Amino acid sequence: MTSDRTRARMIEGLRAKGVKSERVLSVMATIPRHVFVEEALEARAYELDKALPIGFGQTISTPEIVAIMTELVCAPFEKEAPKKVLEIGTGCGYQTAVLAKLAREVVSVERIAPLMDKARRTLRDLRFFNIIFKHADGHFGYTSGAPYDAILMAAAASHVPPELKQQLAVGGRMVLPVVNSKTDEGQKLYVIDRTEDGFIEKTVHDVRFVPLVSGIV
Ligand code: SAH
């Protein structure tokens, strides 16, 4: 169930759903996703569209959304990997691992301390040493590490946090889910590029994430 073969099947499924980046697919083929979830759920860790519970009312992002967001956020860096990446919402740390294989350094911010500590242990056991964990409210990013080539947020905000835009490098890209302000329901995935002249924003997919919550616990 948790073998290389199961993982290879997940990769073929992602390809069939339109994920094209060989870099992203090959990284996802190497990371044992089942070690990020509870033992009882291990067998389901490779289902493409299942957001499994990770405790504290939070869920692990589906393989499909991890692949889509990673492909989007890394697209401007086809030639050279992004140097510094900021992730908001560490959760179980699976998305963090994918980013850490693609970038030189990842700063990952999580508001729930026990979740962050568990992710830190999992990623240490997997011998990731290029991740900095921050227990903080991700609305404000992490200024000391800025600017970031890529910013990826895994919880839905009511608006694009201006602090995050400021921490994006020129030439960098941010991908995040934002709640539709007109209907107050439904979420869109935003892609924001920073150029010399300012920001270019577009929306790409309808998505469903847990909300971005203020404060830390
Ligand atoms: N990529 C993670 C997603 C987990 S769900 C995974 O696959 O496991 C989203 C995460 O965002 C949760 O862990 C939640 O606690 C965290 N989160 C929500 N609001 C936040 C905030 N303001 N700052 C930092 N993390 C936040």
PDB file of C-alpha atoms and ligand atoms in Angstrom:
ATOM      1  CA  MET A   1       0.000   0.000   0.000  1.00  0.00           C
ATOM      2  CA  THR A   2       2.782   2.397   0.819  1.00  0.00           C
ATOM      3  CA  SER A   3       5.259   1.090  -1.707  1.00  0.00           C
ATOM      4  CA  ASP A   4       7.030   2.752  -4.620  1.00  0.00           C
ATOM      5  CA  ARG A   5       4.391   1.209  -6.866  1.00  0.00           C
ATOM      6  CA  THR A   6       1.530   2.967  -5.085  1.00  0.00           C
ATOM      7  CA  ARG A   7       3.437   6.211  -5.375  1.00  0.00           C
ATOM      8  CA  ALA A   8       4.109   5.635  -9.073  1.00  0.00           C
ATOM      9  CA  ARG A   9       0.378   5.144  -9.559  1.00  0.00           C
ATOM     10  CA  MET A  10      -0.285   8.468  -7.848  1.00  0.00           C
ATOM     11  CA  ILE A  11       2.154  10.137 -10.254  1.00  0.00           C
ATOM     12  CA  GLU A  12       0.416   8.613 -13.272  1.00  0.00           C
ATOM     13  CA  GLY A  13      -2.906   9.853 -11.866  1.00  0.00           C
ATOM     14  CA  LEU A  14      -1.518  13.373 -11.511  1.00  0.00           C
ATOM     15  CA  ARG A  15      -0.225  13.259 -15.070  1.00  0.00           C
ATOM     16  CA  ALA A  16      -3.659  12.168 -16.280  1.00  0.00           C
ATOM     17  CA  LYS A  17      -5.173  15.151 -14.460  1.00  0.00           C
ATOM     18  CA  GLY A  18      -2.932  17.526 -16.397  1.00  0.00           C
ATOM     19  CA  VAL A  19       0.099  18.057 -14.159  1.00  0.00           C
ATOM     20  CA  LYS A  20       2.947  18.555 -16.616  1.00  0.00           C
ATOM     21  CA  SER A  21       6.043  19.559 -14.681  1.00  0.00           C
ATOM     22  CA  GLU A  22       8.395  16.584 -14.681  1.00  0.00           C
ATOM     23  CA  ARG A  23      10.385  18.272 -11.932  1.00  0.00           C
ATOM     24  CA  VAL A  24       7.373  18.410  -9.619  1.00  0.00           C
ATOM     25  CA  LEU A  25       6.253  14.883 -10.501  1.00  0.00           C
ATOM     26  CA  SER A  26       9.701  13.414  -9.948  1.00  0.00           C
ATOM     27  CA  VAL A  27       9.991  15.076  -6.547  1.00  0.00           C
ATOM     28  CA  MET A  28       6.539  13.825  -5.521  1.00  0.00           C
ATOM     29  CA  ALA A  29       7.581  10.353  -6.661  1.00  0.00           C
ATOM     30  CA  THR A  30      10.357  10.308  -4.076  1.00  0.00           C
ATOM     31  CA  ILE A  31       8.565  11.597  -0.961  1.00  0.00           C
ATOM     32  CA  PRO A  32       6.801   8.980   1.197  1.00  0.00           C
ATOM     33  CA  ARG A  33       3.494  10.774   1.686  1.00  0.00           C
ATOM     34  CA  HIS A  34       2.126   8.097   4.040  1.00  0.00           C
ATOM     35  CA  VAL A  35       4.558   9.022   6.823  1.00  0.00           C
ATOM     36  CA  PHE A  36       2.853  12.425   7.093  1.00  0.00           C
ATOM     37  CA  VAL A  37      -0.520  10.978   8.145  1.00  0.00           C
ATOM     38  CA  GLU A  38      -1.673   8.817  11.056  1.00  0.00           C
ATOM     39  CA  GLU A  39      -1.004   5.122  10.713  1.00  0.00           C
ATOM     40  CA  ALA A  40      -4.701   4.316  10.348  1.00  0.00           C
ATOM     41  CA  LEU A  41      -4.886   6.533   7.244  1.00  0.00           C
ATOM     42  CA  GLU A  42      -1.606   5.495   5.635  1.00  0.00           C
ATOM     43  CA  ALA A  43      -3.260   3.342   2.994  1.00  0.00           C
ATOM     44  CA  ARG A  44      -5.237   6.361   1.748  1.00  0.00           C
ATOM     45  CA  ALA A  45      -2.314   8.763   1.586  1.00  0.00           C
ATOM     46  CA  TYR A  46      -1.880   8.335  -2.175  1.00  0.00           C
ATOM     47  CA  GLU A  47      -5.487   8.961  -3.217  1.00  0.00           C
ATOM     48  CA  LEU A  48      -5.329  11.955  -5.538  1.00  0.00           C
ATOM     49  CA  ASP A  49      -8.194  14.020  -4.241  1.00  0.00           C
ATOM     50  CA  LYS A  50      -8.472  13.062  -0.574  1.00  0.00           C
ATOM     51  CA  ALA A  51      -7.840  15.717   2.065  1.00  0.00           C
ATOM     52  CA  LEU A  52      -7.205  13.531   5.133  1.00  0.00           C
ATOM     53  CA  PRO A  53      -7.449  14.835   8.720  1.00  0.00           C
ATOM     54  CA  ILE A  54      -4.169  15.694  10.451  1.00  0.00           C
ATOM     55  CA  GLY A  55      -5.644  16.802  13.797  1.00  0.00           C
ATOM     56  CA  PHE A  56      -6.727  20.172  15.237  1.00  0.00           C
ATOM     57  CA  GLY A  57      -9.493  20.393  12.619  1.00  0.00           C
ATOM     58  CA  GLN A  58      -6.918  20.670   9.811  1.00  0.00           C
ATOM     59  CA  THR A  59      -6.383  18.535   6.710  1.00  0.00           C
ATOM     60  CA  ILE A  60      -3.437  17.482   4.583  1.00  0.00           C
ATOM     61  CA  SER A  61      -3.714  19.106   1.137  1.00  0.00           C
ATOM     62  CA  THR A  62      -4.571  16.563  -1.580  1.00  0.00           C
ATOM     63  CA  PRO A  63      -1.774  15.321  -3.863  1.00  0.00           C
ATOM     64  CA  GLU A  64      -3.611  17.004  -6.713  1.00  0.00           C
ATOM     65  CA  ILE A  65      -3.642  20.470  -5.136  1.00  0.00           C
ATOM     66  CA  VAL A  66      -0.041  20.103  -3.920  1.00  0.00           C
ATOM     67  CA  ALA A  67       1.045  19.283  -7.478  1.00  0.00           C
ATOM     68  CA  ILE A  68      -1.003  22.092  -9.038  1.00  0.00           C
ATOM     69  CA  MET A  69       0.190  24.747  -6.583  1.00  0.00           C
ATOM     70  CA  THR A  70       3.821  23.642  -6.710  1.00  0.00           C
ATOM     71  CA  GLU A  71       3.785  23.602 -10.503  1.00  0.00           C
ATOM     72  CA  LEU A  72       2.284  27.091 -10.568  1.00  0.00           C
ATOM     73  CA  VAL A  73       4.594  28.623  -7.987  1.00  0.00           C
ATOM     74  CA  CYS A  74       7.746  27.124  -9.568  1.00  0.00           C
ATOM     75  CA  ALA A  75       6.777  27.905 -13.186  1.00  0.00           C
ATOM     76  CA  PRO A  76       8.854  31.121 -13.406  1.00  0.00           C
ATOM     77  CA  PHE A  77      11.899  29.126 -12.273  1.00  0.00           C
ATOM     78  CA  GLU A  78      12.142  26.504 -14.994  1.00  0.00           C
ATOM     79  CA  LYS A  79      15.875  27.053 -15.476  1.00  0.00           C
ATOM     80  CA  GLU A  80      17.074  27.701 -11.963  1.00  0.00           C
ATOM     81  CA  ALA A  81      15.298  26.525  -8.820  1.00  0.00           C
ATOM     82  CA  PRO A  82      13.792  29.220  -6.586  1.00  0.00           C
ATOM     83  CA  LYS A  83      16.317  30.077  -3.893  1.00  0.00           C
ATOM     84  CA  LYS A  84      14.011  31.017  -1.083  1.00  0.00           C
ATOM     85  CA  VAL A  85      10.430  29.917  -0.606  1.00  0.00           C
ATOM     86  CA  LEU A  86       7.924  30.992   2.042  1.00  0.00           C
ATOM     87  CA  GLU A  87       5.135  28.581   2.921  1.00  0.00           C
ATOM     88  CA  ILE A  88       2.178  29.617   5.067  1.00  0.00           C
ATOM     89  CA  GLY A  89       0.409  26.712   6.811  1.00  0.00           C
ATOM     90  CA  THR A  90       2.926  23.911   7.416  1.00  0.00           C
ATOM     91  CA  GLY A  91       0.244  21.459   8.555  1.00  0.00           C
ATOM     92  CA  CYS A  92       1.741  17.967   8.428  1.00  0.00           C
ATOM     93  CA  GLY A  93       4.702  19.166   6.352  1.00  0.00           C
ATOM     94  CA  TYR A  94       4.126  17.237   3.118  1.00  0.00           C
ATOM     95  CA  GLN A  95       3.896  20.329   0.906  1.00  0.00           C
ATOM     96  CA  THR A  96       6.918  21.671   2.797  1.00  0.00           C
ATOM     97  CA  ALA A  97       8.902  18.582   1.796  1.00  0.00           C
ATOM     98  CA  VAL A  98       7.967  18.981  -1.867  1.00  0.00           C
ATOM     99  CA  LEU A  99       9.083  22.623  -1.809  1.00  0.00           C
ATOM    100  CA  ALA A 100      12.279  21.795   0.088  1.00  0.00           C
ATOM    101  CA  LYS A 101      13.307  19.346  -2.639  1.00  0.00           C
ATOM    102  CA  LEU A 102      12.840  22.038  -5.283  1.00  0.00           C
ATOM    103  CA  ALA A 103      14.248  25.120  -3.554  1.00  0.00           C
ATOM    104  CA  ARG A 104      17.455  25.947  -1.768  1.00  0.00           C
ATOM    105  CA  GLU A 105      15.675  27.018   1.415  1.00  0.00           C
ATOM    106  CA  VAL A 106      12.098  26.980   2.720  1.00  0.00           C
ATOM    107  CA  VAL A 107      10.674  29.074   5.545  1.00  0.00           C
ATOM    108  CA  SER A 108       7.449  27.467   6.751  1.00  0.00           C
ATOM    109  CA  VAL A 109       5.024  29.297   9.062  1.00  0.00           C
ATOM    110  CA  GLU A 110       2.344  27.510  11.132  1.00  0.00           C
ATOM    111  CA  ARG A 111       0.022  28.936  13.812  1.00  0.00           C
ATOM    112  CA  ILE A 112      -0.676  25.646  15.665  1.00  0.00           C
ATOM    113  CA  ALA A 113       2.441  24.732  17.671  1.00  0.00           C
ATOM    114  CA  PRO A 114       1.848  20.956  18.067  1.00  0.00           C
ATOM    115  CA  LEU A 115       1.274  20.583  14.307  1.00  0.00           C
ATOM    116  CA  MET A 116       4.472  22.459  13.579  1.00  0.00           C
ATOM    117  CA  ASP A 117       6.456  20.365  16.075  1.00  0.00           C
ATOM    118  CA  LYS A 118       5.175  17.136  14.554  1.00  0.00           C
ATOM    119  CA  ALA A 119       6.000  18.295  11.015  1.00  0.00           C
ATOM    120  CA  ARG A 120       9.455  19.314  12.201  1.00  0.00           C
ATOM    121  CA  ARG A 121      10.069  15.804  13.594  1.00  0.00           C
ATOM    122  CA  THR A 122       8.752  14.081  10.451  1.00  0.00           C
ATOM    123  CA  LEU A 123      10.939  16.209   8.184  1.00  0.00           C
ATOM    124  CA  ARG A 124      13.990  15.762  10.368  1.00  0.00           C
ATOM    125  CA  ASP A 125      13.489  11.976  10.272  1.00  0.00           C
ATOM    126  CA  LEU A 126      13.365  12.242   6.473  1.00  0.00           C
ATOM    127  CA  ARG A 127      16.651  14.187   6.647  1.00  0.00           C
ATOM    128  CA  PHE A 128      15.488  17.558   5.385  1.00  0.00           C
ATOM    129  CA  PHE A 129      17.883  20.210   6.624  1.00  0.00           C
ATOM    130  CA  ASN A 130      16.925  23.233   4.508  1.00  0.00           C
ATOM    131  CA  ILE A 131      13.685  24.164   6.263  1.00  0.00           C
ATOM    132  CA  ILE A 132      13.212  26.911   8.843  1.00  0.00           C
ATOM    133  CA  PHE A 133      10.043  26.531  10.942  1.00  0.00           C
ATOM    134  CA  LYS A 134       8.294  29.561  12.413  1.00  0.00           C
ATOM    135  CA  HIS A 135       5.439  29.432  14.897  1.00  0.00           C
ATOM    136  CA  ALA A 136       3.619  32.611  13.888  1.00  0.00           C
ATOM    137  CA  ASP A 137       0.559  34.108  12.227  1.00  0.00           C
ATOM    138  CA  GLY A 138       1.216  33.741   8.519  1.00  0.00           C
ATOM    139  CA  HIS A 139      -0.855  36.826   7.644  1.00  0.00           C
ATOM    140  CA  PHE A 140       2.365  38.730   8.242  1.00  0.00           C
ATOM    141  CA  GLY A 141       4.751  36.343   6.509  1.00  0.00           C
ATOM    142  CA  TYR A 142       8.243  36.308   7.953  1.00  0.00           C
ATOM    143  CA  THR A 143      10.020  39.588   7.318  1.00  0.00           C
ATOM    144  CA  SER A 144      13.521  38.541   8.389  1.00  0.00           C
ATOM    145  CA  GLY A 145      13.695  35.944   5.619  1.00  0.00           C
ATOM    146  CA  ALA A 146      12.364  38.229   2.851  1.00  0.00           C
ATOM    147  CA  PRO A 147      12.469  38.656  -0.091  1.00  0.00           C
ATOM    148  CA  TYR A 148      11.161  35.269  -1.271  1.00  0.00           C
ATOM    149  CA  ASP A 149      11.232  33.984  -4.857  1.00  0.00           C
ATOM    150  CA  ALA A 150       8.074  32.033  -4.211  1.00  0.00           C
ATOM    151  CA  ILE A 151       5.293  32.222  -1.609  1.00  0.00           C
ATOM    152  CA  LEU A 152       2.708  29.466  -1.237  1.00  0.00           C
ATOM    153  CA  MET A 153      -0.210  29.638   1.174  1.00  0.00           C
ATOM    154  CA  ALA A 154      -2.252  26.560   2.112  1.00  0.00           C
ATOM    155  CA  ALA A 155      -5.177  28.247   3.896  1.00  0.00           C
ATOM    156  CA  ALA A 156      -7.826  30.542   2.443  1.00  0.00           C
ATOM    157  CA  ALA A 157      -7.520  34.243   3.225  1.00  0.00           C
ATOM    158  CA  SER A 158     -10.326  36.802   3.048  1.00  0.00           C
ATOM    159  CA  HIS A 159      -7.994  39.027   1.021  1.00  0.00           C
ATOM    160  CA  VAL A 160      -4.424  38.950  -0.288  1.00  0.00           C
ATOM    161  CA  PRO A 161      -2.339  39.932   2.760  1.00  0.00           C
ATOM    162  CA  PRO A 162      -0.374  43.081   1.763  1.00  0.00           C
ATOM    163  CA  GLU A 163       2.554  42.035   3.983  1.00  0.00           C
ATOM    164  CA  LEU A 164       3.030  38.916   1.856  1.00  0.00           C
ATOM    165  CA  LYS A 165       3.079  40.920  -1.369  1.00  0.00           C
ATOM    166  CA  GLN A 166       5.786  43.122   0.092  1.00  0.00           C
ATOM    167  CA  GLN A 167       7.913  40.066   0.931  1.00  0.00           C
ATOM    168  CA  LEU A 168       7.807  38.752  -2.636  1.00  0.00           C
ATOM    169  CA  ALA A 169      10.987  39.327  -4.687  1.00  0.00           C
ATOM    170  CA  VAL A 170      10.819  41.064  -8.056  1.00  0.00           C
ATOM    171  CA  GLY A 171      10.496  38.205 -10.557  1.00  0.00           C
ATOM    172  CA  GLY A 172       8.853  36.112  -7.837  1.00  0.00           C
ATOM    173  CA  ARG A 173       5.454  34.459  -7.683  1.00  0.00           C
ATOM    174  CA  MET A 174       2.867  33.909  -4.963  1.00  0.00           C
ATOM    175  CA  VAL A 175       0.061  31.326  -5.081  1.00  0.00           C
ATOM    176  CA  LEU A 176      -2.761  31.419  -2.550  1.00  0.00           C
ATOM    177  CA  PRO A 177      -6.458  30.624  -2.101  1.00  0.00           C
ATOM    178  CA  VAL A 178      -8.700  33.630  -1.451  1.00  0.00           C
ATOM    179  CA  VAL A 179     -12.363  33.578  -0.420  1.00  0.00           C
ATOM    180  CA  ASN A 180     -14.661  35.118  -3.011  1.00  0.00           C
ATOM    181  CA  SER A 181     -15.457  38.522  -1.496  1.00  0.00           C
ATOM    182  CA  LYS A 182     -18.694  38.985  -3.450  1.00  0.00           C
ATOM    183  CA  THR A 183     -20.459  35.828  -2.350  1.00  0.00           C
ATOM    184  CA  ASP A 184     -18.373  35.152   0.768  1.00  0.00           C
ATOM    185  CA  GLU A 185     -18.312  31.507  -0.234  1.00  0.00           C
ATOM    186  CA  GLY A 186     -16.210  29.588  -2.683  1.00  0.00           C
ATOM    187  CA  GLN A 187     -12.501  30.174  -3.072  1.00  0.00           C
ATOM    188  CA  LYS A 188     -10.270  30.974  -6.007  1.00  0.00           C
ATOM    189  CA  LEU A 189      -6.621  30.195  -6.387  1.00  0.00           C
ATOM    190  CA  TYR A 190      -4.732  33.441  -7.025  1.00  0.00           C
ATOM    191  CA  VAL A 191      -1.424  33.684  -8.845  1.00  0.00           C
ATOM    192  CA  ILE A 192       0.418  36.942  -8.218  1.00  0.00           C
ATOM    193  CA  ASP A 193       3.624  37.855 -10.034  1.00  0.00           C
ATOM    194  CA  ARG A 194       5.836  40.713  -8.959  1.00  0.00           C
ATOM    195  CA  THR A 195       7.514  42.606 -11.786  1.00  0.00           C
ATOM    196  CA  GLU A 196       9.709  45.723 -11.847  1.00  0.00           C
ATOM    197  CA  ASP A 197       6.523  47.716 -12.424  1.00  0.00           C
ATOM    198  CA  GLY A 198       4.255  46.192  -9.802  1.00  0.00           C
ATOM    199  CA  PHE A 199       2.000  43.164  -9.396  1.00  0.00           C
ATOM    200  CA  ILE A 200       0.101  41.080 -11.936  1.00  0.00           C
ATOM    201  CA  GLU A 201      -2.808  39.151 -10.426  1.00  0.00           C
ATOM    202  CA  LYS A 202      -4.883  36.399 -11.966  1.00  0.00           C
ATOM    203  CA  THR A 203      -7.215  33.720 -10.677  1.00  0.00           C
ATOM    204  CA  VAL A 204      -6.949  30.175 -11.941  1.00  0.00           C
ATOM    205  CA  HIS A 205      -8.937  27.427 -10.207  1.00  0.00           C
ATOM    206  CA  ASP A 206     -11.856  27.016  -7.828  1.00  0.00           C
ATOM    207  CA  VAL A 207     -10.442  25.456  -4.673  1.00  0.00           C
ATOM    208  CA  ARG A 208     -11.414  24.459  -1.123  1.00  0.00           C
ATOM    209  CA  PHE A 209      -9.016  25.110   1.741  1.00  0.00           C
ATOM    210  CA  VAL A 210      -9.413  25.499   5.487  1.00  0.00           C
ATOM    211  CA  PRO A 211      -9.525  29.192   6.459  1.00  0.00           C
ATOM    212  CA  LEU A 212      -6.492  31.297   7.290  1.00  0.00           C
ATOM    213  CA  VAL A 213      -7.036  32.051  10.988  1.00  0.00           C
ATOM    214  CA  SER A 214      -5.573  34.967  12.942  1.00  0.00           C
ATOM    215  CA  GLY A 215      -3.349  34.540  16.007  1.00  0.00           C
ATOM    216  CA  ILE A 216      -1.298  31.587  17.204  1.00  0.00           C
ATOM    217  CA  VAL A 217      -2.052  28.629  19.486  1.00  0.00           C
TER     218      VAL A 217
HETATM  219  N1  SAH B   1      -0.047  21.974   3.315  1.00  0.00           N
HETATM  220  C1  SAH B   1      -0.572  21.598   4.600  1.00  0.00           C
HETATM  221  C2  SAH B   1      -1.928  22.249   4.762  1.00  0.00           C
HETATM  222  C3  SAH B   1      -2.550  22.064   6.068  1.00  0.00           C
HETATM  223  S1  SAH B   1      -4.113  22.857   6.237  1.00  0.00           S
HETATM  224  C4  SAH B   1      -0.672  20.078   4.641  1.00  0.00           C
HETATM  225  O1  SAH B   1      -0.802  19.483   3.593  1.00  0.00           O
HETATM  226  O2  SAH B   1      -0.638  19.490   5.722  1.00  0.00           O
HETATM  227  C5  SAH B   1      -3.662  24.546   6.457  1.00  0.00           C
HETATM  228  C6  SAH B   1      -2.728  24.859   7.578  1.00  0.00           C
HETATM  229  O3  SAH B   1      -2.656  26.285   7.681  1.00  0.00           O
HETATM  230  C7  SAH B   1      -3.166  24.355   8.954  1.00  0.00           C
HETATM  231  O4  SAH B   1      -2.128  23.631   9.529  1.00  0.00           O
HETATM  232  C8  SAH B   1      -3.471  25.627   9.724  1.00  0.00           C
HETATM  233  O5  SAH B   1      -3.200  25.536  11.108  1.00  0.00           O
HETATM  234  C9  SAH B   1      -2.548  26.627   9.045  1.00  0.00           C
HETATM  235  N2  SAH B   1      -2.936  28.030   9.228  1.00  0.00           N
HETATM  236  C10 SAH B   1      -4.181  28.568   9.219  1.00  0.00           C
HETATM  237  N3  SAH B   1      -4.119  29.904   9.438  1.00  0.00           N
HETATM  238  C11 SAH B   1      -2.802  30.206   9.588  1.00  0.00           C
HETATM  239  C12 SAH B   1      -2.079  31.410   9.856  1.00  0.00           C
HETATM  240  N4  SAH B   1      -2.702  32.596  10.018  1.00  0.00           N
HETATM  241  N5  SAH B   1      -0.739  31.338   9.932  1.00  0.00           N
HETATM  242  C13 SAH B   1      -0.072  30.142   9.788  1.00  0.00           C
HETATM  243  N6  SAH B   1      -0.692  28.985   9.559  1.00  0.00           N
HETATM  244  C14 SAH B   1      -2.042  29.011   9.459  1.00  0.00           C
END
